[in-house]
Short mmCIF file of C-alpha atoms and ligand atoms in Angstrom, two decimals:
data_model
loop_
_atom_site.label_atom_id
_atom_site.label_comp_id
_atom_site.label_asym_id
_atom_site.label_seq_id
_atom_site.Cartn_x
_atom_site.Cartn_y
_atom_site.Cartn_z
CA MET H 908 0.00 0.00 0.00
CA MET H 909 2.68 2.47 1.04
CA HIS H 910 4.63 1.42 -1.96
CA LEU H 911 1.75 2.17 -4.23
CA ILE H 912 1.20 5.60 -2.72
CA SER H 913 4.81 6.58 -2.99
CA LYS H 914 4.84 5.39 -6.57
CA LYS H 915 1.88 7.65 -7.23
CA ILE H 916 3.69 10.57 -5.69
CA VAL H 917 6.70 9.99 -7.87
CA THR H 918 4.50 9.86 -10.94
CA LEU H 919 2.77 13.06 -9.93
CA ALA H 920 6.04 14.82 -9.28
CA THR H 921 7.37 13.75 -12.66
CA ALA H 922 4.26 15.01 -14.36
CA CYS H 923 4.62 18.36 -12.59
CA ILE H 924 8.21 18.74 -13.69
CA LEU H 925 7.35 17.86 -17.24
CA LEU H 926 4.45 20.27 -17.29
CA SER H 927 6.40 23.16 -15.89
CA SER H 928 9.26 22.72 -18.31
CA CYS H 929 6.77 22.64 -21.16
CA GLY H 930 5.28 25.85 -19.89
CA GLN H 931 8.69 27.42 -19.85
CA LEU H 932 9.43 26.39 -23.36
CA GLN H 933 6.10 27.74 -24.47
CA SER H 934 6.58 31.12 -22.86
CA GLU H 935 10.07 31.38 -24.26
CA LYS H 936 8.73 30.70 -27.68
CA GLU H 937 6.03 33.29 -27.26
CA SER H 938 8.36 35.94 -25.98
CA THR H 939 10.48 35.89 -29.08
CA ASN H 940 9.39 37.97 -31.91
CA ILE H 941 6.47 39.86 -30.47
CA ASN H 942 5.71 43.34 -31.53
CA SER H 943 5.89 43.67 -35.21
CA SER H 944 2.74 45.70 -35.21
CA ASP H 945 3.36 48.69 -37.33
CA PRO H 946 0.27 50.83 -37.54
CA SER H 947 1.77 52.91 -40.31
CA ILE H 948 1.31 50.24 -42.91
CA THR H 949 -2.40 50.16 -43.01
CA ALA H 950 -3.74 52.34 -45.74
CA PRO H 951 -5.74 50.13 -48.03
CA ALA H 952 -5.04 50.78 -51.66
CA VAL H 953 -7.98 51.43 -53.87
CA THR H 954 -6.90 49.03 -56.51
CA ASP H 955 -8.07 45.53 -56.24
CA THR H 956 -7.28 43.34 -59.14
CA ASN H 957 -9.05 43.91 -62.33
CA SER H 958 -8.91 42.10 -65.56
CA SER H 959 -5.42 41.11 -64.55
CA ALA H 960 -7.02 38.47 -62.42
CA ASN H 961 -8.49 37.00 -65.53
CA GLN H 962 -5.32 36.68 -67.45
CA THR H 963 -3.99 33.23 -68.02
CA GLY H 964 -6.21 31.22 -65.81
CA THR H 965 -4.18 28.24 -66.84
CA ASP H 966 -2.51 26.37 -64.07
CA SER H 967 1.12 26.49 -64.86
CA THR H 968 1.67 25.49 -61.28
CA ASP H 969 0.49 22.22 -60.06
CA SER H 970 3.37 22.00 -57.70
CA GLU H 971 1.37 22.39 -54.49
CA GLY H 972 -0.28 19.25 -55.73
CA SER H 973 -0.99 17.01 -52.82
CA PRO H 974 0.22 17.69 -49.34
CA SER H 975 -3.22 16.48 -48.41
CA ASN H 976 -2.39 13.07 -47.05
CA ASN H 977 -3.28 13.58 -43.43
CA VAL H 978 -6.13 15.95 -44.05
CA GLN H 979 -8.79 13.58 -42.86
CA GLU H 980 -7.84 13.45 -39.23
CA GLN H 981 -9.11 16.91 -38.39
CA GLU H 982 -10.78 17.02 -35.03
CA PRO H 983 -14.45 17.94 -35.00
CA GLU H 984 -14.81 21.68 -34.77
CA ALA H 985 -16.79 23.47 -32.10
CA ALA H 986 -18.72 26.61 -32.96
CA PRO H 987 -16.08 29.32 -32.74
CA GLU H 988 -16.38 32.19 -30.32
CA LEU H 989 -16.55 35.72 -31.66
CA GLN H 990 -13.21 37.21 -30.66
CA TYR H 991 -12.14 39.65 -33.36
CA HIS H 992 -13.47 42.45 -35.52
CA ILE H 993 -12.29 44.42 -38.54
CA ASN H 994 -11.23 47.95 -37.61
CA LYS H 995 -11.38 51.09 -39.74
CA ALA H 996 -7.98 50.37 -41.26
CA TYR H 997 -9.33 46.92 -42.17
CA ASN H 998 -7.03 45.13 -39.77
CA VAL H 999 -8.22 42.21 -37.69
CA VAL H 1000 -8.14 43.17 -34.02
CA PRO H 1001 -9.25 41.44 -30.83
CA ASN H 1002 -12.57 42.46 -29.28
CA GLU H 1003 -10.97 42.59 -25.85
CA GLU H 1004 -7.71 42.38 -23.93
CA GLY H 1005 -6.05 39.03 -23.58
CA ILE H 1006 -6.82 37.73 -27.06
CA ASN H 1007 -3.89 37.05 -29.36
CA LYS H 1008 -3.16 40.14 -31.50
CA LYS H 1009 -0.49 38.53 -33.55
CA VAL H 1010 -2.75 37.14 -36.21
CA VAL H 1011 -3.34 37.49 -39.92
CA LEU H 1012 -6.46 37.04 -42.01
CA LEU H 1013 -6.02 35.12 -45.26
CA THR H 1014 -8.30 36.00 -48.18
CA PHE H 1015 -8.57 34.84 -51.79
CA ASP H 1016 -10.59 36.91 -54.25
CA ASP H 1017 -12.18 36.53 -57.66
CA GLY H 1018 -12.94 32.82 -57.74
CA PRO H 1019 -14.02 30.15 -57.90
CA LYS H 1020 -12.40 29.54 -61.25
CA ASP H 1021 -10.36 26.43 -61.57
CA GLN H 1022 -10.39 22.98 -59.99
CA ASP H 1023 -6.63 22.59 -59.78
CA MET H 1024 -6.10 26.00 -58.25
CA VAL H 1025 -8.89 25.50 -55.74
CA ASN H 1026 -7.44 22.11 -54.78
CA GLY H 1027 -4.00 23.63 -54.37
CA LEU H 1028 -5.26 26.36 -52.08
CA LEU H 1029 -7.42 24.01 -50.03
CA ASP H 1030 -4.65 21.44 -49.60
CA THR H 1031 -2.17 24.03 -48.42
CA LEU H 1032 -4.66 25.62 -46.05
CA ASP H 1033 -5.41 22.19 -44.60
CA LYS H 1034 -1.73 21.42 -44.24
CA HIS H 1035 -1.34 24.54 -42.10
CA ARG H 1036 -4.71 24.12 -40.39
CA ALA H 1037 -5.62 27.56 -41.64
CA LYS H 1038 -8.96 29.09 -42.51
CA ALA H 1039 -9.44 31.77 -45.13
CA ILE H 1040 -12.19 33.82 -46.73
CA PHE H 1041 -12.82 33.11 -50.40
CA PHE H 1042 -14.41 36.29 -51.78
CA VAL H 1043 -16.36 35.03 -54.75
CA ASN H 1044 -18.04 36.65 -57.72
CA GLY H 1045 -21.57 35.63 -58.56
CA TYR H 1046 -20.90 34.94 -62.22
CA ARG H 1047 -18.08 32.60 -61.23
CA VAL H 1048 -20.28 30.77 -58.76
CA LYS H 1049 -22.90 30.38 -61.43
CA ALA H 1050 -20.31 28.82 -63.75
CA ASN H 1051 -18.66 26.69 -61.05
CA PRO H 1052 -21.13 25.84 -58.29
CA ASN H 1053 -19.26 22.64 -57.46
CA LEU H 1054 -16.08 24.54 -56.73
CA LEU H 1055 -17.98 26.72 -54.28
CA LYS H 1056 -19.35 23.63 -52.60
CA GLN H 1057 -15.88 22.12 -52.31
CA ILE H 1058 -14.46 25.23 -50.71
CA TYR H 1059 -17.33 25.29 -48.24
CA ASP H 1060 -17.34 21.55 -47.56
CA ARG H 1061 -13.67 21.65 -46.70
CA GLY H 1062 -14.35 24.15 -43.97
CA GLN H 1063 -13.35 27.37 -45.65
CA ILE H 1064 -15.41 30.56 -45.50
CA ILE H 1065 -17.27 32.15 -48.38
CA GLY H 1066 -17.36 35.94 -48.79
CA ASN H 1067 -19.29 38.17 -51.20
CA HIS H 1068 -17.24 40.03 -53.83
CA SER H 1069 -20.22 41.23 -55.96
CA TRP H 1070 -21.72 39.53 -58.96
CA ASP H 1071 -19.76 41.05 -61.85
CA HIS H 1072 -16.60 42.44 -60.29
CA ILE H 1073 -17.47 45.96 -61.38
CA ASP H 1074 -16.72 49.26 -59.64
CA LEU H 1075 -19.76 49.55 -57.39
CA LYS H 1076 -19.03 53.17 -56.57
CA LYS H 1077 -20.09 54.04 -60.09
CA GLU H 1078 -23.39 52.18 -59.88
CA ASN H 1079 -26.72 53.59 -58.71
CA ALA H 1080 -28.19 52.23 -55.50
CA GLU H 1081 -30.43 49.75 -57.21
CA ASN H 1082 -27.68 48.18 -59.31
CA ALA H 1083 -25.19 48.13 -56.48
CA ARG H 1084 -27.73 46.41 -54.24
CA LYS H 1085 -28.44 43.81 -56.88
CA GLN H 1086 -24.72 43.16 -57.34
CA VAL H 1087 -24.48 42.33 -53.65
CA GLU H 1088 -27.77 40.61 -52.99
CA ASP H 1089 -27.69 38.33 -56.00
CA VAL H 1090 -24.46 36.87 -54.63
CA GLN H 1091 -26.03 36.42 -51.20
CA GLN H 1092 -28.77 34.48 -52.93
CA ILE H 1093 -26.71 32.24 -55.21
CA VAL H 1094 -24.34 31.35 -52.39
CA GLU H 1095 -27.26 30.43 -50.16
CA ASP H 1096 -28.83 28.42 -52.97
CA THR H 1097 -25.53 26.57 -53.50
CA ILE H 1098 -24.28 25.89 -49.97
CA GLY H 1099 -27.28 26.71 -47.79
CA GLU H 1100 -25.66 29.67 -46.06
CA ARG H 1101 -25.37 33.37 -46.82
CA PRO H 1102 -21.95 35.06 -46.69
CA ARG H 1103 -21.12 37.15 -43.62
CA PHE H 1104 -18.32 39.12 -45.27
CA PHE H 1105 -18.26 41.58 -48.13
CA ARG H 1106 -15.30 43.04 -50.02
CA PRO H 1107 -16.00 45.46 -52.88
CA PRO H 1108 -14.08 44.91 -56.13
CA PHE H 1109 -11.04 47.20 -56.34
CA GLY H 1110 -11.68 48.15 -52.71
CA SER H 1111 -13.94 50.77 -54.21
CA GLY H 1112 -16.95 51.78 -52.15
CA ASN H 1113 -19.01 54.63 -50.71
CA ASP H 1114 -21.61 55.27 -48.02
CA GLN H 1115 -24.29 53.75 -50.17
CA LEU H 1116 -22.37 50.51 -50.46
CA HIS H 1117 -21.61 50.41 -46.75
CA GLN H 1118 -25.33 50.74 -46.12
CA ILE H 1119 -26.16 47.93 -48.56
CA ALA H 1120 -23.65 45.70 -46.82
CA LYS H 1121 -25.13 46.60 -43.45
CA ASP H 1122 -28.66 45.89 -44.65
CA ASN H 1123 -27.46 42.41 -45.58
CA GLU H 1124 -25.68 41.90 -42.25
CA LEU H 1125 -22.39 41.79 -44.07
CA ILE H 1126 -19.09 42.74 -42.46
CA TYR H 1127 -17.42 45.15 -44.90
CA MET H 1128 -13.69 45.10 -45.54
CA THR H 1129 -11.08 45.92 -48.10
CA TRP H 1130 -7.61 44.79 -46.92
CA SER H 1131 -4.49 46.02 -45.15
CA ASN H 1132 -1.78 43.88 -46.73
CA GLY H 1133 -1.87 43.50 -50.51
CA SER H 1134 0.14 40.64 -51.97
CA LEU H 1135 0.06 42.39 -55.37
CA ASP H 1136 -0.34 38.97 -56.93
CA TRP H 1137 -2.74 40.59 -59.43
CA ASP H 1138 -0.08 42.97 -60.69
CA SER H 1139 1.37 41.87 -64.03
CA LYS H 1140 4.89 42.53 -62.76
CA ASN H 1141 4.41 39.71 -60.28
CA LYS H 1142 2.95 37.26 -62.75
CA ASN H 1143 4.54 33.82 -62.38
CA LYS H 1144 6.62 35.09 -59.45
CA PRO H 1145 5.57 33.31 -56.28
CA GLU H 1146 8.68 34.65 -54.52
CA ALA H 1147 7.54 38.22 -55.19
CA VAL H 1148 4.09 37.48 -53.80
CA ILE H 1149 5.65 36.13 -50.60
CA GLN H 1150 8.01 39.07 -50.33
CA ASN H 1151 5.24 41.62 -50.80
CA VAL H 1152 3.24 40.13 -47.94
CA MET H 1153 6.24 39.80 -45.64
CA ASP H 1154 7.28 43.40 -46.34
CA GLN H 1155 3.91 44.70 -45.14
CA LEU H 1156 3.43 42.20 -42.35
CA HIS H 1157 1.98 43.60 -39.13
CA ALA H 1158 -0.31 42.33 -36.40
CA GLY H 1159 -3.82 42.03 -37.78
CA SER H 1160 -2.76 41.99 -41.44
CA ASN H 1161 -5.75 41.44 -43.68
CA ILE H 1162 -3.95 39.78 -46.57
CA LEU H 1163 -5.36 40.18 -50.07
CA MET H 1164 -4.58 37.35 -52.46
CA HIS H 1165 -6.29 35.91 -55.51
CA GLU H 1166 -7.01 32.57 -57.10
CA LEU H 1167 -3.98 32.72 -59.36
CA PRO H 1168 -1.45 30.01 -60.22
CA TRP H 1169 1.58 31.78 -58.73
CA THR H 1170 -0.33 32.48 -55.54
CA VAL H 1171 -1.25 28.82 -55.25
CA GLU H 1172 2.41 28.04 -55.70
CA ALA H 1173 3.49 30.63 -53.13
CA LEU H 1174 1.04 29.72 -50.40
CA ASP H 1175 2.81 26.87 -48.62
CA GLU H 1176 6.03 28.79 -48.19
CA LEU H 1177 4.17 31.99 -47.29
CA LEU H 1178 2.20 30.29 -44.53
CA THR H 1179 5.36 28.63 -43.22
CA LYS H 1180 7.09 32.00 -43.06
CA LEU H 1181 4.17 33.57 -41.25
CA GLU H 1182 4.19 30.74 -38.73
CA GLU H 1183 7.93 31.09 -38.24
CA LYS H 1184 7.39 34.76 -37.40
CA GLY H 1185 4.93 33.68 -34.74
CA TYR H 1186 1.70 34.63 -36.48
CA SER H 1187 -1.51 32.66 -36.22
CA PHE H 1188 -4.22 32.48 -38.85
CA VAL H 1189 -7.49 33.99 -37.74
CA ASP H 1190 -10.51 31.78 -38.20
CA PRO H 1191 -12.89 34.11 -40.05
CA ARG H 1192 -15.78 32.59 -38.15
CA THR H 1193 -14.43 34.27 -35.02
CA ILE H 1194 -14.81 37.71 -36.61
CA SER H 1195 -17.80 39.70 -35.38
CA VAL H 1196 -19.38 42.99 -36.31
CA ALA H 1197 -17.25 45.84 -34.94
CA PRO H 1198 -18.21 46.74 -31.37
CA GLU H 1199 -19.21 50.30 -32.29
CA ALA H 1200 -20.27 50.05 -35.88
CA PRO H 1201 -20.31 53.34 -37.77
ZN1 ZN M 2790 -11.40 41.30 -56.91
#
């Protein structure tokens, strides 16, 4: 009996030692590399991609191919708590003290276009256990409803990027509303859920568009870290896409990317680099309406 008790004590003591050394390691890890928040790099450009996103939809890059082997063993996911919001500079920030600030939001615009590219993005996101918002255009969803379903079924988040990818600032209220609401409808018809996020094409909006988003309970955002993957000078240059994001990296970065072959190719290395810098990927489902909405 005594023997058994003392054995238990030894086991307990060992467990304590192990636990405390783990804790130390963890806090050491966390203490490195904090504080890369640079509020100066926040101004969202007013140039989303345009036709450049349409150029060469061909998948020259199948290289991300299949890191998907152990994708299946994802643990069942609980309904996520609302912990973050999008601030006026379109950064992702915690709703209250004590929540990790050192996060980035991953977004992919202008799809869904292409099975191989969608697979590549999804596989890499799974590999890094990351969630992203796919801001889709209605006309693309209409052409590729199955791609939308795949994105959704694999746990990623669908956002509204208007039906036609036109400059909504130039449209009258009725047209602009239709551009937004038709996407709400086709997404709901396709996956059974309406988007919670809206990003205007080219980042171009006005009060009218903010109101339309609000009427549809959409959280409005442009971005705060542009990968410039849409820019022709970065075409076929995954390294440039990575560099552009890393150059602008700050806590809460809302990273604008597109469904483009060189972005698919860049993603694995980009996410690895972000992780190495100590950043986590925000689950978009934890993003709420801003506490004091305008
Ligand atoms: Zn776009």
